JSON list of C-alpha atoms in Angstrom, two decimals:
[
{"chain": "A", "resi": 1, "resn": "MET", "atom": "CA", "xyz": [-14.80, -39.59, -42.46]},
{"chain": "A", "resi": 2, "resn": "ASP", "atom": "CA", "xyz": [-11.13, -40.58, -42.37]},
{"chain": "A", "resi": 3, "resn": "HIS", "atom": "CA", "xyz": [-9.86, -44.13, -42.93]},
{"chain": "A", "resi": 4, "resn": "TYR", "atom": "CA", "xyz": [-9.78, -45.14, -39.25]},
{"chain": "A", "resi": 5, "resn": "GLU", "atom": "CA", "xyz": [-13.22, -43.69, -38.58]},
{"chain": "A", "resi": 6, "resn": "GLU", "atom": "CA", "xyz": [-14.50, -45.73, -41.53]},
{"chain": "A", "resi": 7, "resn": "LEU", "atom": "CA", "xyz": [-12.90, -48.87, -40.03]},
{"chain": "A", "resi": 8, "resn": "ALA", "atom": "CA", "xyz": [-14.55, -48.12, -36.69]},
{"chain": "A", "resi": 9, "resn": "HIS", "atom": "CA", "xyz": [-17.88, -47.68, -38.48]},
{"chain": "A", "resi": 10, "resn": "ARG", "atom": "CA", "xyz": [-17.41, -51.03, -40.23]},
{"chain": "A", "resi": 11, "resn": "PHE", "atom": "CA", "xyz": [-16.58, -52.69, -36.90]},
{"chain": "A", "resi": 12, "resn": "PHE", "atom": "CA", "xyz": [-19.76, -51.35, -35.27]},
{"chain": "A", "resi": 13, "resn": "GLU", "atom": "CA", "xyz": [-21.78, -52.43, -38.29]},
{"chain": "A", "resi": 14, "resn": "GLU", "atom": "CA", "xyz": [-20.38, -55.97, -38.05]},
{"chain": "A", "resi": 15, "resn": "MET", "atom": "CA", "xyz": [-21.16, -56.09, -34.32]},
{"chain": "A", "resi": 16, "resn": "ARG", "atom": "CA", "xyz": [-24.72, -54.93, -35.04]},
{"chain": "A", "resi": 17, "resn": "GLN", "atom": "CA", "xyz": [-25.12, -57.64, -37.69]},
{"chain": "A", "resi": 18, "resn": "TYR", "atom": "CA", "xyz": [-23.76, -60.27, -35.30]},
{"chain": "A", "resi": 19, "resn": "LYS", "atom": "CA", "xyz": [-26.27, -59.22, -32.65]},
{"chain": "A", "resi": 20, "resn": "GLU", "atom": "CA", "xyz": [-29.17, -59.49, -35.10]},
{"chain": "A", "resi": 21, "resn": "PHE", "atom": "CA", "xyz": [-28.28, -63.07, -36.08]},
{"chain": "A", "resi": 22, "resn": "ARG", "atom": "CA", "xyz": [-27.63, -64.59, -32.68]},
{"chain": "A", "resi": 23, "resn": "PRO", "atom": "CA", "xyz": [-30.15, -67.14, -31.46]},
{"chain": "A", "resi": 24, "resn": "ARG", "atom": "CA", "xyz": [-33.06, -66.02, -29.34]},
{"chain": "A", "resi": 25, "resn": "GLN", "atom": "CA", "xyz": [-32.89, -66.64, -25.64]},
{"chain": "A", "resi": 26, "resn": "ASP", "atom": "CA", "xyz": [-35.14, -69.32, -24.32]},
{"chain": "A", "resi": 27, "resn": "ASP", "atom": "CA", "xyz": [-35.21, -69.10, -20.54]},
{"chain": "A", "resi": 28, "resn": "VAL", "atom": "CA", "xyz": [-34.56, -65.36, -20.35]},
{"chain": "A", "resi": 29, "resn": "SER", "atom": "CA", "xyz": [-36.60, -64.07, -23.25]},
{"chain": "A", "resi": 30, "resn": "ALA", "atom": "CA", "xyz": [-38.84, -62.36, -20.72]},
{"chain": "A", "resi": 31, "resn": "LEU", "atom": "CA", "xyz": [-35.95, -60.39, -19.23]},
{"chain": "A", "resi": 32, "resn": "MET", "atom": "CA", "xyz": [-36.24, -56.66, -19.74]},
{"chain": "A", "resi": 33, "resn": "ARG", "atom": "CA", "xyz": [-33.40, -54.43, -20.87]},
{"chain": "A", "resi": 34, "resn": "GLY", "atom": "CA", "xyz": [-30.68, -54.21, -18.26]},
{"chain": "A", "resi": 35, "resn": "GLU", "atom": "CA", "xyz": [-31.70, -57.28, -16.31]},
{"chain": "A", "resi": 36, "resn": "MET", "atom": "CA", "xyz": [-29.04, -59.60, -17.71]},
{"chain": "A", "resi": 37, "resn": "ALA", "atom": "CA", "xyz": [-26.38, -56.93, -17.07]},
{"chain": "A", "resi": 38, "resn": "VAL", "atom": "CA", "xyz": [-27.42, -56.77, -13.40]},
{"chain": "A", "resi": 39, "resn": "LEU", "atom": "CA", "xyz": [-27.45, -60.56, -13.12]},
{"chain": "A", "resi": 40, "resn": "ARG", "atom": "CA", "xyz": [-23.99, -60.85, -14.73]},
{"chain": "A", "resi": 41, "resn": "LEU", "atom": "CA", "xyz": [-22.54, -58.22, -12.43]},
{"chain": "A", "resi": 42, "resn": "LEU", "atom": "CA", "xyz": [-23.96, -59.89, -9.33]},
{"chain": "A", "resi": 43, "resn": "ASP", "atom": "CA", "xyz": [-22.66, -63.24, -10.58]},
{"chain": "A", "resi": 44, "resn": "ASP", "atom": "CA", "xyz": [-19.20, -61.78, -11.21]},
{"chain": "A", "resi": 45, "resn": "GLU", "atom": "CA", "xyz": [-19.07, -60.09, -7.81]},
{"chain": "A", "resi": 46, "resn": "GLN", "atom": "CA", "xyz": [-20.22, -63.16, -5.84]},
{"chain": "A", "resi": 47, "resn": "ARG", "atom": "CA", "xyz": [-21.32, -60.89, -3.00]},
{"chain": "A", "resi": 48, "resn": "ARG", "atom": "CA", "xyz": [-24.10, -58.52, -2.07]},
{"chain": "A", "resi": 49, "resn": "VAL", "atom": "CA", "xyz": [-23.90, -55.24, -3.98]},
{"chain": "A", "resi": 50, "resn": "SER", "atom": "CA", "xyz": [-25.69, -52.02, -3.12]},
{"chain": "A", "resi": 51, "resn": "ALA", "atom": "CA", "xyz": [-28.28, -50.67, -5.53]},
{"chain": "A", "resi": 52, "resn": "GLY", "atom": "CA", "xyz": [-26.22, -47.48, -5.74]},
{"chain": "A", "resi": 53, "resn": "ASP", "atom": "CA", "xyz": [-23.11, -49.44, -6.74]},
{"chain": "A", "resi": 54, "resn": "LEU", "atom": "CA", "xyz": [-25.12, -51.27, -9.41]},
{"chain": "A", "resi": 55, "resn": "SER", "atom": "CA", "xyz": [-26.20, -47.91, -10.79]},
{"chain": "A", "resi": 56, "resn": "ARG", "atom": "CA", "xyz": [-22.64, -46.61, -10.85]},
{"chain": "A", "resi": 57, "resn": "LEU", "atom": "CA", "xyz": [-20.98, -49.77, -12.18]},
{"chain": "A", "resi": 58, "resn": "LEU", "atom": "CA", "xyz": [-23.56, -50.35, -14.91]},
{"chain": "A", "resi": 59, "resn": "GLU", "atom": "CA", "xyz": [-23.94, -46.66, -15.74]},
{"chain": "A", "resi": 60, "resn": "MET", "atom": "CA", "xyz": [-27.71, -46.86, -15.27]},
{"chain": "A", "resi": 61, "resn": "THR", "atom": "CA", "xyz": [-29.91, -44.28, -13.61]},
{"chain": "A", "resi": 62, "resn": "THR", "atom": "CA", "xyz": [-31.04, -45.14, -10.11]},
{"chain": "A", "resi": 63, "resn": "SER", "atom": "CA", "xyz": [-34.65, -45.21, -11.31]},
{"chain": "A", "resi": 64, "resn": "ARG", "atom": "CA", "xyz": [-33.73, -47.70, -14.05]},
{"chain": "A", "resi": 65, "resn": "VAL", "atom": "CA", "xyz": [-31.86, -49.89, -11.54]},
{"chain": "A", "resi": 66, "resn": "ALA", "atom": "CA", "xyz": [-34.88, -49.77, -9.22]},
{"chain": "A", "resi": 67, "resn": "ALA", "atom": "CA", "xyz": [-37.19, -50.90, -12.05]},
{"chain": "A", "resi": 68, "resn": "VAL", "atom": "CA", "xyz": [-34.79, -53.70, -13.04]},
{"chain": "A", "resi": 69, "resn": "LEU", "atom": "CA", "xyz": [-34.43, -54.86, -9.43]},
{"chain": "A", "resi": 70, "resn": "ASN", "atom": "CA", "xyz": [-38.21, -54.87, -8.93]},
{"chain": "A", "resi": 71, "resn": "SER", "atom": "CA", "xyz": [-38.63, -57.03, -12.01]},
{"chain": "A", "resi": 72, "resn": "LEU", "atom": "CA", "xyz": [-35.80, -59.41, -11.09]},
{"chain": "A", "resi": 73, "resn": "GLU", "atom": "CA", "xyz": [-37.12, -59.77, -7.56]},
{"chain": "A", "resi": 74, "resn": "LYS", "atom": "CA", "xyz": [-40.60, -60.63, -8.85]},
{"chain": "A", "resi": 75, "resn": "LYS", "atom": "CA", "xyz": [-39.02, -63.32, -11.04]},
{"chain": "A", "resi": 76, "resn": "GLY", "atom": "CA", "xyz": [-37.18, -64.76, -8.04]},
{"chain": "A", "resi": 77, "resn": "LEU", "atom": "CA", "xyz": [-33.74, -64.10, -9.51]},
{"chain": "A", "resi": 78, "resn": "ILE", "atom": "CA", "xyz": [-32.45, -61.66, -6.88]},
{"chain": "A", "resi": 79, "resn": "GLU", "atom": "CA", "xyz": [-33.09, -60.83, -3.27]},
{"chain": "A", "resi": 80, "resn": "ARG", "atom": "CA", "xyz": [-32.76, -57.47, -1.54]},
{"chain": "A", "resi": 81, "resn": "CYS", "atom": "CA", "xyz": [-32.09, -56.71, 2.07]},
{"chain": "A", "resi": 82, "resn": "ALA", "atom": "CA", "xyz": [-31.12, -53.71, 4.15]},
{"chain": "A", "resi": 83, "resn": "ASP", "atom": "CA", "xyz": [-27.42, -53.31, 4.98]},
{"chain": "A", "resi": 84, "resn": "ALA", "atom": "CA", "xyz": [-26.93, -54.18, 8.67]},
{"chain": "A", "resi": 85, "resn": "ALA", "atom": "CA", "xyz": [-24.39, -51.35, 9.02]},
{"chain": "A", "resi": 86, "resn": "ASP", "atom": "CA", "xyz": [-26.58, -48.75, 7.28]},
{"chain": "A", "resi": 87, "resn": "ARG", "atom": "CA", "xyz": [-30.28, -49.56, 7.11]},
{"chain": "A", "resi": 88, "resn": "ARG", "atom": "CA", "xyz": [-30.74, -46.92, 4.37]},
{"chain": "A", "resi": 89, "resn": "ARG", "atom": "CA", "xyz": [-28.60, -48.97, 1.96]},
{"chain": "A", "resi": 90, "resn": "VAL", "atom": "CA", "xyz": [-30.22, -51.77, 0.01]},
{"chain": "A", "resi": 91, "resn": "LEU", "atom": "CA", "xyz": [-28.00, -54.75, -0.80]},
{"chain": "A", "resi": 92, "resn": "VAL", "atom": "CA", "xyz": [-28.74, -57.07, -3.69]},
{"chain": "A", "resi": 93, "resn": "ALA", "atom": "CA", "xyz": [-27.64, -60.67, -4.29]},
{"chain": "A", "resi": 94, "resn": "LEU", "atom": "CA", "xyz": [-28.53, -63.49, -6.64]},
{"chain": "A", "resi": 95, "resn": "THR", "atom": "CA", "xyz": [-30.93, -66.12, -5.45]},
{"chain": "A", "resi": 96, "resn": "GLU", "atom": "CA", "xyz": [-30.14, -69.75, -6.13]},
{"chain": "A", "resi": 97, "resn": "ARG", "atom": "CA", "xyz": [-32.41, -69.51, -9.18]},
{"chain": "A", "resi": 98, "resn": "GLY", "atom": "CA", "xyz": [-30.60, -66.39, -10.40]},
{"chain": "A", "resi": 99, "resn": "GLY", "atom": "CA", "xyz": [-27.22, -68.06, -9.95]},
{"chain": "A", "resi": 100, "resn": "ALA", "atom": "CA", "xyz": [-28.41, -71.12, -11.85]},
{"chain": "A", "resi": 101, "resn": "LEU", "atom": "CA", "xyz": [-29.64, -68.93, -14.70]},
{"chain": "A", "resi": 102, "resn": "CYS", "atom": "CA", "xyz": [-26.26, -67.19, -14.90]},
{"chain": "A", "resi": 103, "resn": "ALA", "atom": "CA", "xyz": [-24.46, -70.54, -14.88]},
{"chain": "A", "resi": 104, "resn": "ARG", "atom": "CA", "xyz": [-26.64, -71.81, -17.74]},
{"chain": "A", "resi": 105, "resn": "LYS", "atom": "CA", "xyz": [-26.05, -68.63, -19.74]},
{"chain": "A", "resi": 106, "resn": "LYS", "atom": "CA", "xyz": [-22.27, -68.80, -19.21]},
{"chain": "A", "resi": 107, "resn": "GLU", "atom": "CA", "xyz": [-22.16, -72.44, -20.25]},
{"chain": "A", "resi": 108, "resn": "ALA", "atom": "CA", "xyz": [-24.24, -71.79, -23.36]},
{"chain": "A", "resi": 109, "resn": "ALA", "atom": "CA", "xyz": [-21.99, -68.83, -24.28]},
{"chain": "A", "resi": 110, "resn": "ARG", "atom": "CA", "xyz": [-18.85, -70.95, -23.75]},
{"chain": "A", "resi": 111, "resn": "LYS", "atom": "CA", "xyz": [-20.20, -73.73, -25.95]},
{"chain": "A", "resi": 112, "resn": "ARG", "atom": "CA", "xyz": [-21.25, -71.34, -28.69]},
{"chain": "A", "resi": 113, "resn": "LEU", "atom": "CA", "xyz": [-17.90, -69.56, -28.63]},
{"chain": "A", "resi": 114, "resn": "ALA", "atom": "CA", "xyz": [-16.03, -72.87, -28.62]},
{"chain": "A", "resi": 115, "resn": "ALA", "atom": "CA", "xyz": [-17.99, -73.89, -31.74]},
{"chain": "A", "resi": 116, "resn": "VAL", "atom": "CA", "xyz": [-17.10, -70.57, -33.40]},
{"chain": "A", "resi": 117, "resn": "PHE", "atom": "CA", "xyz": [-13.42, -70.99, -32.46]},
{"chain": "A", "resi": 118, "resn": "GLU", "atom": "CA", "xyz": [-13.43, -74.56, -33.75]},
{"chain": "A", "resi": 119, "resn": "ARG", "atom": "CA", "xyz": [-14.60, -73.34, -37.16]},
{"chain": "A", "resi": 120, "resn": "LEU", "atom": "CA", "xyz": [-12.21, -70.39, -37.03]},
{"chain": "A", "resi": 121, "resn": "GLY", "atom": "CA", "xyz": [-9.24, -72.65, -36.30]},
{"chain": "A", "resi": 122, "resn": "GLN", "atom": "CA", "xyz": [-6.40, -72.46, -33.78]},
{"chain": "A", "resi": 123, "resn": "GLU", "atom": "CA", "xyz": [-4.25, -69.90, -35.59]},
{"chain": "A", "resi": 124, "resn": "ASP", "atom": "CA", "xyz": [-7.05, -67.42, -36.30]},
{"chain": "A", "resi": 125, "resn": "THR", "atom": "CA", "xyz": [-8.47, -67.86, -32.80]},
{"chain": "A", "resi": 126, "resn": "ASP", "atom": "CA", "xyz": [-5.07, -67.17, -31.22]},
{"chain": "A", "resi": 127, "resn": "GLN", "atom": "CA", "xyz": [-4.68, -64.09, -33.41]},
{"chain": "A", "resi": 128, "resn": "PHE", "atom": "CA", "xyz": [-8.20, -62.90, -32.56]},
{"chain": "A", "resi": 129, "resn": "ILE", "atom": "CA", "xyz": [-7.56, -63.22, -28.82]},
{"chain": "A", "resi": 130, "resn": "ARG", "atom": "CA", "xyz": [-4.20, -61.47, -29.16]},
{"chain": "A", "resi": 131, "resn": "LEU", "atom": "CA", "xyz": [-5.85, -58.61, -31.03]},
{"chain": "A", "resi": 132, "resn": "ILE", "atom": "CA", "xyz": [-8.69, -58.26, -28.53]},
{"chain": "A", "resi": 133, "resn": "ARG", "atom": "CA", "xyz": [-6.12, -58.10, -25.73]},
{"chain": "A", "resi": 134, "resn": "ARG", "atom": "CA", "xyz": [-4.13, -55.47, -27.65]},
{"chain": "A", "resi": 135, "resn": "ILE", "atom": "CA", "xyz": [-7.26, -53.39, -28.35]},
{"chain": "A", "resi": 136, "resn": "ALA", "atom": "CA", "xyz": [-8.13, -53.45, -24.64]},
{"chain": "A", "resi": 137, "resn": "GLN", "atom": "CA", "xyz": [-4.60, -52.36, -23.70]},
{"chain": "A", "resi": 138, "resn": "ILE", "atom": "CA", "xyz": [-4.58, -49.53, -26.26]},
{"chain": "A", "resi": 139, "resn": "SER", "atom": "CA", "xyz": [-8.04, -48.41, -25.20]},
{"chain": "A", "resi": 140, "resn": "GLU", "atom": "CA", "xyz": [-6.96, -48.35, -21.57]},
{"chain": "A", "resi": 141, "resn": "SER", "atom": "CA", "xyz": [-3.88, -46.29, -22.46]},
{"chain": "A", "resi": 142, "resn": "LEU", "atom": "CA", "xyz": [-6.13, -43.78, -24.23]},
{"chain": "A", "resi": 143, "resn": "GLY", "atom": "CA", "xyz": [-8.00, -43.04, -21.06]},
{"chain": "A", "resi": 144, "resn": "GLY", "atom": "CA", "xyz": [-9.90, -45.92, -19.71]},
{"chain": "A", "resi": 145, "resn": "ARG", "atom": "CA", "xyz": [-13.03, -47.38, -21.09]},
{"chain": "A", "resi": 146, "resn": "ALA", "atom": "CA", "xyz": [-13.27, -49.80, -23.97]},
{"chain": "A", "resi": 147, "resn": "PRO", "atom": "CA", "xyz": [-15.05, -48.61, -27.10]},
{"chain": "A", "resi": 148, "resn": "GLU", "atom": "CA", "xyz": [-18.81, -49.25, -27.00]},
{"chain": "A", "resi": 149, "resn": "GLY", "atom": "CA", "xyz": [-18.54, -51.98, -29.64]},
{"chain": "A", "resi": 150, "resn": "LEU", "atom": "CA", "xyz": [-16.16, -53.98, -27.47]},
{"chain": "A", "resi": 151, "resn": "LYS", "atom": "CA", "xyz": [-18.33, -53.43, -24.42]},
{"chain": "A", "resi": 152, "resn": "GLN", "atom": "CA", "xyz": [-21.33, -54.65, -26.42]},
{"chain": "A", "resi": 153, "resn": "ALA", "atom": "CA", "xyz": [-19.34, -57.63, -27.72]},
{"chain": "A", "resi": 154, "resn": "LYS", "atom": "CA", "xyz": [-18.55, -58.66, -24.16]},
{"chain": "A", "resi": 155, "resn": "GLU", "atom": "CA", "xyz": [-22.19, -58.24, -23.13]},
{"chain": "A", "resi": 156, "resn": "ASP", "atom": "CA", "xyz": [-23.37, -60.24, -26.12]},
{"chain": "A", "resi": 157, "resn": "ALA", "atom": "CA", "xyz": [-21.14, -63.13, -25.12]},
{"chain": "A", "resi": 158, "resn": "TYR", "atom": "CA", "xyz": [-23.57, -63.87, -22.28]},
{"chain": "A", "resi": 159, "resn": "GLU", "atom": "CA", "xyz": [-26.69, -63.50, -24.39]}
]
């Protein structure tokens, strides 16, 4: 393993450790894998999204998306309806309850991150944000997607 591969390994190890020590979710502890990702995407989009688009955007199999949607619908967090233009397409949107859950999760994540940044201090926080931005730009220039660790870091911000 060369020096930069070792650094990447260390980064992933730190991200794994961070994930293990974060507080447990209270109101979403019953959410199954993939459900929060679907809720976040619907919240970000602020519109109805087709089940096929969810599968593509979240890189989940259609069967996995179907299972997640069934579970979320039973919990009253999403609603599904047929597309008026194409009855074969299923469109998905957050319910009021699902939107409220996303808002609570965002606020909790903001507060937690603000507390981390407060302890980190202004200078280190500015440098951290600058570096994250630079990593994203370099990653994009290398051919698109962010490294899995960064993707996971972004996902963990909501959890």
